[in-house]
């Protein structure tokens, strides 16, 4: 719940800047949809059930979940119109997220 | 109210206030990104409770209750922040200036979304998160 509030704060600001924001997690689609509706967020939730994409990005925290399952490392990545990584931040502590202002600064510079 | 009891009340106020402040201000980046702040608050509450116990003359239970609660929070909060919430710093596939690995995943309505769909259209912010549990 905590991380989604942080996510929401980030997205509401970033959305104003007119970018596509995609949230990738192992959550099921139905679950993500419920969360999105609950928080009245209108951004893209993508379901990475088996962490295929997290693995491709090197963002798997092995046995980092509450039941010892693998989970994604919290990360924020800014990709420009040409598909190149312009900025990224990977959390060393899962409570911590990049400051939305930092993300926005990069997005506005594109 | 004795000095000891006052210190005990202050200790509990700081400890519980820290939890409330962190929960309510989670959307504020400076609060959310300094979770060690609640550990510091628990440490301050524990220190006050120790002084309360030392200074207790007649009615000792408020000081002991404050010490029990604040020290439990200190140990629990310290463990959570410095041990449980740590994410190992393993190498990622991300390099600034390189192409982001493409992917195709279903969105909440079951439609396939690819990173490549946005190429030439708009920038994309990809947020990986642990899930809703």
Tab-separated table of C-alpha atoms in Angstrom:
chain	number	residue	atom	x	y	z
A	1	UNK	CA	0.000	0.000	0.000
A	2	UNK	CA	2.759	2.367	0.998
A	3	UNK	CA	4.595	1.982	-2.246
A	4	UNK	CA	1.492	2.581	-4.286
A	5	UNK	CA	0.832	5.851	-2.500
A	6	UNK	CA	4.355	6.895	-3.449
A	7	UNK	CA	3.728	5.713	-6.967
A	8	UNK	CA	0.500	7.696	-7.100
A	9	UNK	CA	2.202	10.872	-5.945
A	10	UNK	CA	4.817	10.395	-8.608
A	11	UNK	CA	2.369	9.679	-11.359
A	12	UNK	CA	-0.083	12.467	-10.790
A	13	UNK	CA	2.736	14.942	-11.266
A	14	UNK	CA	4.388	13.131	-14.114
A	15	UNK	CA	1.113	12.792	-15.970
A	16	UNK	CA	0.840	16.532	-16.121
A	17	UNK	CA	4.123	16.523	-17.998
A	18	UNK	CA	2.483	14.373	-20.687
A	19	UNK	CA	4.392	11.133	-20.722
A	20	UNK	CA	3.387	7.496	-20.701
A	21	UNK	CA	3.896	5.929	-17.322
A	22	UNK	CA	3.854	2.180	-17.059
A	23	UNK	CA	3.879	0.361	-13.739
A	24	UNK	CA	5.318	-3.148	-13.980
A	25	UNK	CA	4.764	-5.660	-11.184
A	26	UNK	CA	4.075	-9.355	-10.707
A	27	UNK	CA	0.510	-8.496	-9.678
A	28	UNK	CA	-2.312	-10.039	-11.646
A	29	UNK	CA	-4.170	-7.754	-14.020
A	30	UNK	CA	-7.391	-8.001	-12.045
A	31	UNK	CA	-5.541	-7.076	-8.911
A	32	UNK	CA	-3.771	-4.113	-10.534
A	33	UNK	CA	-7.042	-2.928	-11.998
A	34	UNK	CA	-8.635	-2.938	-8.553
A	35	UNK	CA	-5.712	-1.037	-7.108
A	36	UNK	CA	-5.875	1.479	-9.941
A	37	UNK	CA	-9.583	2.012	-9.436
A	38	UNK	CA	-9.165	2.225	-5.680
A	39	UNK	CA	-6.555	4.935	-6.014
A	40	UNK	CA	-8.309	6.524	-9.018
A	41	UNK	CA	-5.147	6.346	-11.068
A	42	UNK	CA	-5.284	6.224	-14.824
A	43	UNK	CA	-1.923	4.892	-15.786
A	44	UNK	CA	-0.831	1.654	-17.363
A	45	UNK	CA	-0.429	-1.360	-15.145
A	46	UNK	CA	1.483	-4.176	-16.821
A	47	UNK	CA	1.503	-7.670	-15.359
A	48	UNK	CA	4.943	-9.282	-15.286
A	49	UNK	CA	3.691	-12.448	-13.575
A	50	UNK	CA	6.854	-14.540	-13.852
A	51	UNK	CA	9.288	-11.589	-13.650
A	52	UNK	CA	10.476	-12.138	-17.241
A	53	UNK	CA	10.870	-8.425	-17.839
A	54	UNK	CA	12.313	-7.724	-14.397
A	55	UNK	CA	14.910	-10.415	-15.130
A	56	UNK	CA	15.687	-8.915	-18.553
A	57	UNK	CA	16.312	-5.582	-16.843
A	58	UNK	CA	18.420	-7.170	-14.112
A	59	UNK	CA	15.898	-6.048	-11.509
A	60	UNK	CA	15.123	-9.192	-9.543
A	61	UNK	CA	15.568	-9.290	-5.785
A	62	UNK	CA	16.055	-13.013	-5.182
A	63	UNK	CA	13.874	-14.310	-2.323
A	64	UNK	CA	13.142	-10.700	-1.393
A	65	UNK	CA	9.401	-11.140	-0.943
A	66	UNK	CA	7.594	-11.623	2.367
A	67	UNK	CA	7.189	-15.350	1.681
A	68	UNK	CA	10.683	-15.773	0.304
A	69	UNK	CA	9.571	-15.439	-3.306
A	70	UNK	CA	11.532	-13.467	-5.905
A	71	UNK	CA	10.254	-9.892	-6.332
A	72	UNK	CA	11.253	-6.977	-8.553
A	73	UNK	CA	13.700	-4.410	-7.181
A	74	UNK	CA	11.841	-1.103	-7.033
A	75	UNK	CA	13.164	0.975	-9.924
A	76	UNK	CA	12.220	3.971	-12.038
A	77	UNK	CA	13.524	4.298	-15.603
A	78	UNK	CA	13.070	7.214	-18.006
A	79	UNK	CA	13.137	6.158	-21.667
A	80	UNK	CA	13.184	8.831	-24.376
A	81	UNK	CA	11.136	8.866	-27.594
A	82	UNK	CA	13.830	6.897	-29.408
A	83	UNK	CA	13.811	4.118	-26.834
A	84	UNK	CA	17.055	5.051	-25.084
A	85	UNK	CA	17.518	5.031	-21.308
A	86	UNK	CA	18.066	8.625	-20.211
A	87	UNK	CA	17.923	8.206	-16.434
A	88	UNK	CA	17.233	5.504	-13.916
A	89	UNK	CA	17.103	4.915	-10.206
A	90	UNK	CA	17.128	1.557	-8.438
A	91	UNK	CA	16.166	1.469	-4.750
A	92	UNK	CA	18.626	0.072	-2.204
A	93	UNK	CA	15.861	0.125	0.424
A	94	UNK	CA	12.377	-0.783	-0.743
A	95	UNK	CA	10.791	2.006	1.268
A	96	UNK	CA	12.717	4.601	-0.750
A	97	UNK	CA	11.644	5.949	-4.150
A	98	UNK	CA	13.149	8.630	-6.359
A	99	UNK	CA	11.875	12.130	-5.749
A	100	UNK	CA	9.153	12.819	-8.380
A	101	UNK	CA	10.817	16.184	-9.013
A	102	UNK	CA	13.989	14.412	-10.133
A	103	UNK	CA	12.037	12.187	-12.505
A	104	UNK	CA	10.110	15.164	-13.864
A	105	UNK	CA	13.253	17.182	-14.432
A	106	UNK	CA	14.569	14.450	-16.735
A	107	UNK	CA	11.236	14.038	-18.509
A	108	UNK	CA	10.943	17.784	-19.129
A	109	UNK	CA	14.457	17.891	-20.566
A	110	UNK	CA	13.574	15.373	-23.289
B	1	UNK	CA	2.297	14.597	37.491
B	2	UNK	CA	5.847	13.613	38.398
B	3	UNK	CA	8.813	14.412	36.177
B	4	UNK	CA	9.165	10.693	35.442
B	5	UNK	CA	5.550	10.368	34.297
B	6	UNK	CA	5.860	13.480	32.149
B	7	UNK	CA	8.949	12.058	30.470
B	8	UNK	CA	7.128	8.756	29.926
B	9	UNK	CA	4.216	10.557	28.262
B	10	UNK	CA	6.629	12.562	26.103
B	11	UNK	CA	8.444	9.368	25.118
B	12	UNK	CA	5.213	7.676	24.026
B	13	UNK	CA	4.063	10.812	22.207
B	14	UNK	CA	7.289	10.909	20.195
B	15	UNK	CA	7.185	7.168	19.426
B	16	UNK	CA	3.535	7.091	18.355
B	17	UNK	CA	3.814	10.515	16.701
B	18	UNK	CA	6.666	9.215	14.546
B	19	UNK	CA	4.534	6.318	13.307
B	20	UNK	CA	1.594	8.618	12.580
B	21	UNK	CA	3.769	11.234	10.866
B	22	UNK	CA	5.468	8.632	8.676
B	23	UNK	CA	2.143	7.049	7.698
B	24	UNK	CA	0.420	10.353	6.942
B	25	UNK	CA	3.363	11.971	5.169
B	26	UNK	CA	4.359	9.000	3.041
B	27	UNK	CA	3.525	10.981	-0.086
B	28	UNK	CA	6.097	13.627	0.828
B	29	UNK	CA	9.389	12.544	-0.779
B	30	UNK	CA	11.627	13.884	1.976
B	31	UNK	CA	9.713	11.847	4.581
B	32	UNK	CA	9.340	8.714	2.474
B	33	UNK	CA	12.991	8.745	1.426
B	34	UNK	CA	14.344	9.097	4.941
B	35	UNK	CA	12.822	6.090	6.695
B	36	UNK	CA	15.727	6.175	9.150
B	37	UNK	CA	13.859	9.187	10.563
B	38	UNK	CA	11.395	6.950	12.409
B	39	UNK	CA	14.289	4.914	13.825
B	40	UNK	CA	15.872	8.125	15.145
B	41	UNK	CA	12.524	9.109	16.708
B	42	UNK	CA	12.228	5.674	18.378
B	43	UNK	CA	15.789	6.054	19.693
B	44	UNK	CA	14.917	9.484	21.154
B	45	UNK	CA	11.752	8.031	22.724
B	46	UNK	CA	13.775	5.176	24.223
B	47	UNK	CA	16.350	7.592	25.650
B	48	UNK	CA	13.588	9.666	27.271
B	49	UNK	CA	12.007	6.504	28.696
B	50	UNK	CA	15.354	5.473	30.208
B	51	UNK	CA	15.607	8.856	31.925
B	52	UNK	CA	11.988	8.435	33.093
B	53	UNK	CA	12.814	5.046	34.638
B	54	UNK	CA	15.929	6.410	36.347
B	55	UNK	CA	14.005	9.357	37.772
B	56	UNK	CA	10.939	7.389	38.852
B	57	UNK	CA	10.415	7.648	42.604
B	58	UNK	CA	6.968	6.374	43.527
B	59	UNK	CA	4.789	5.605	40.505
B	60	UNK	CA	7.123	3.624	38.263
B	61	UNK	CA	4.800	1.872	35.816
B	62	UNK	CA	4.358	4.725	33.291
B	63	UNK	CA	8.123	4.908	32.830
B	64	UNK	CA	8.440	1.137	32.406
B	65	UNK	CA	5.563	1.015	29.934
B	66	UNK	CA	7.144	3.840	27.924
B	67	UNK	CA	10.490	2.024	27.973
B	68	UNK	CA	8.933	-1.280	26.890
B	69	UNK	CA	7.025	0.265	23.991
B	70	UNK	CA	9.761	2.590	22.761
B	71	UNK	CA	12.520	-0.019	22.914
B	72	UNK	CA	10.363	-2.588	21.094
B	73	UNK	CA	9.690	-0.007	18.373
B	74	UNK	CA	13.395	0.847	18.211
B	75	UNK	CA	14.425	-2.774	17.721
B	76	UNK	CA	11.552	-3.563	15.345
B	77	UNK	CA	11.908	-0.346	13.331
B	78	UNK	CA	15.685	-0.614	13.170
B	79	UNK	CA	15.477	-4.207	11.997
B	80	UNK	CA	12.847	-3.362	9.375
B	81	UNK	CA	14.661	-0.349	7.974
B	82	UNK	CA	18.239	-1.556	8.107
B	83	UNK	CA	17.757	-5.297	7.503
B	84	UNK	CA	14.364	-6.282	6.083
B	85	UNK	CA	13.946	-3.357	3.674
B	86	UNK	CA	17.481	-3.607	2.265
B	87	UNK	CA	17.687	-4.547	-1.383
B	88	UNK	CA	21.008	-6.063	-2.499
B	89	UNK	CA	22.847	-3.901	-4.993
B	90	UNK	CA	23.227	-6.469	-7.758
B	91	UNK	CA	24.190	-5.373	-11.283
B	92	UNK	CA	21.334	-4.319	-13.562
B	93	UNK	CA	21.034	-4.359	-17.345
B	94	UNK	CA	20.483	-0.592	-17.335
B	95	UNK	CA	22.960	1.818	-18.892
B	96	UNK	CA	22.220	5.477	-19.520
B	97	UNK	CA	22.460	6.131	-23.256
B	98	UNK	CA	21.730	2.543	-24.227
B	99	UNK	CA	18.491	1.211	-25.636
B	100	UNK	CA	16.032	0.024	-23.000
B	101	UNK	CA	15.337	-3.717	-23.416
B	102	UNK	CA	12.042	-4.131	-25.227
B	103	UNK	CA	9.145	-6.022	-23.677
B	104	UNK	CA	5.536	-6.901	-24.323
B	105	UNK	CA	3.193	-7.383	-21.380
B	106	UNK	CA	-0.571	-7.465	-20.914
B	107	UNK	CA	-2.157	-4.355	-19.407
B	108	UNK	CA	-5.074	-4.323	-16.979
B	109	UNK	CA	-7.604	-4.777	-19.793
B	110	UNK	CA	-5.660	-7.701	-21.238
B	111	UNK	CA	-4.247	-5.743	-24.173
B	112	UNK	CA	-0.607	-6.283	-25.084
B	113	UNK	CA	1.605	-3.263	-24.549
B	114	UNK	CA	5.131	-3.060	-25.928
B	115	UNK	CA	7.763	-0.516	-25.070
B	116	UNK	CA	8.335	-0.213	-28.830
B	117	UNK	CA	4.741	1.059	-29.229
B	118	UNK	CA	5.874	4.422	-27.894
B	119	UNK	CA	8.951	4.783	-30.044
B	120	UNK	CA	8.837	8.054	-31.936
B	121	UNK	CA	5.734	9.102	-29.972
B	122	UNK	CA	6.456	9.935	-26.370
B	123	UNK	CA	8.863	9.317	-23.525
B	124	UNK	CA	8.038	6.467	-21.160
B	125	UNK	CA	8.608	6.251	-17.434
B	126	UNK	CA	8.833	2.607	-16.407
B	127	UNK	CA	8.195	1.981	-12.714
B	128	UNK	CA	9.014	-1.463	-11.384
B	129	UNK	CA	7.330	-2.157	-8.064
B	130	UNK	CA	7.055	-5.129	-5.800
B	131	UNK	CA	3.326	-5.638	-5.996
B	132	UNK	CA	0.337	-5.132	-3.803
B	133	UNK	CA	0.693	-7.360	-0.798
